[in-house]
Amino acid sequence: MPLFTKKPGKKEAADANHQNGDSSETTKQNVTNKTNSSLDSTGGDSSIGRPKLVFHCQQAQGSPTGLISGFSNVRELYQKIAECYDFPSEDILFCTLNTHKVDMTKLLGGQIGLDDFIFVHRKGQPKEIEITKTADALGLTITDNGAGYAFIKRIKEGSVIDTMKHIQVGDHIEKINDERLVGRRHFEVAKLLKEIPRDSTFIIRLIEPLKDGFINVGPKGDSRKNKKANYGTGKETLRFNSNGKAEIRIQDDTQTVGIENINNLLESFMGINDAELATEIWELSTAKTNSMDFAEAIDNSELEEFGFTDDFIIELWGVITDARAGRLK
């Protein structure tokens, strides 16, 4: 299966981030190099210019290291991991890069660095919790894994949810009352939580990541003298595109900052966190010189379903222009 195509000389800007309700993340430009021949991660073609991309993977709770290749999107990645370790792909809640911890700053999103180490977090203990919504906002930022599971990325300090110690970052939101949420996007789940009337009581069913002991599964150093393992430090990334293809990209600092700030806006305005969405927004701004053209590009894209308000689009455009001008850090 071709992972990506690569042609020299073509540059693209890419940045996106997504929020829904109670949270925060800016924009970045990237350079896309494409070759005239397809690169195959499956290793099926031995011709020159068709290298096999292989990623190291471990289960976060402890496992041998697996070698993963032959995928072009997140769902295919999950399936390859599941085949490697012989469990259903539906067991995967999310993946982190270069750490086994439930670290929401290290989530695998729409791209993977070519030297990143993948840690997979599987379903653990389910739990049902009764909550009384004593404030207008619960204090949650929601994201999703790109394969049908929405989960908690951030809990606002001092919020309703912050007082409930059984609810943790990384918990998958499976059900609200009798409404099953598997297959829903993060913004849909955030909207449902926001629409729960104040002072009403509801039951939320969560599934936490598996927490068995983590033993000897961290990335190991190179055994050669004076040589260290170098996981996740390169700027080349394998980017998953909405058209189902993947390609290698090199990101610059402008794009990175832009995407982070777009994601912060998504969190503040919508209570969701989605680096892939933020990247899509950044990419739509490429070659746009004013907010009207940018708004038209959003309206003519798949992002129209989010129903961004005019005020929000103006905020996005402000972040994008600030990032381009180097005013953001």
CSV table of C-alpha atoms in Angstrom, one decimal, residues 21 61 81 92 108 122 143 150-151 153 167 194 202 207 219 228 240 249 262 273 276 310:
chain,number,residue,atom,x,y,z
A,21,GLY,CA,-16.1,24.1,25.6
A,61,GLN,CA,1.2,-1.2,30.5
A,81,ILE,CA,-0.9,-2.8,16.2
A,92,ILE,CA,-7.2,0.7,21.7
A,108,LEU,CA,-0.7,10.6,18.5
A,122,ARG,CA,-5.8,-0.1,25.8
A,143,THR,CA,-10.6,15.0,22.1
A,150,ALA,CA,-13.9,10.4,22.5
A,151,PHE,CA,-12.0,10.9,25.7
A,153,LYS,CA,-7.9,15.5,27.4
A,167,ILE,CA,-12.7,10.9,36.7
A,194,LYS,CA,-22.7,21.5,27.4
A,202,PHE,CA,-26.8,12.5,35.0
A,207,ILE,CA,-13.5,3.5,30.5
A,219,PRO,CA,12.8,3.1,24.5
A,228,LYS,CA,22.3,7.6,22.3
A,240,PHE,CA,-2.2,11.3,7.6
A,249,ARG,CA,6.4,16.5,5.7
A,262,ILE,CA,-5.5,27.3,16.7
A,273,ASN,CA,-8.8,19.5,21.5
A,276,GLU,CA,-5.5,17.3,13.2
A,310,ASP,CA,-18.1,34.5,12.1
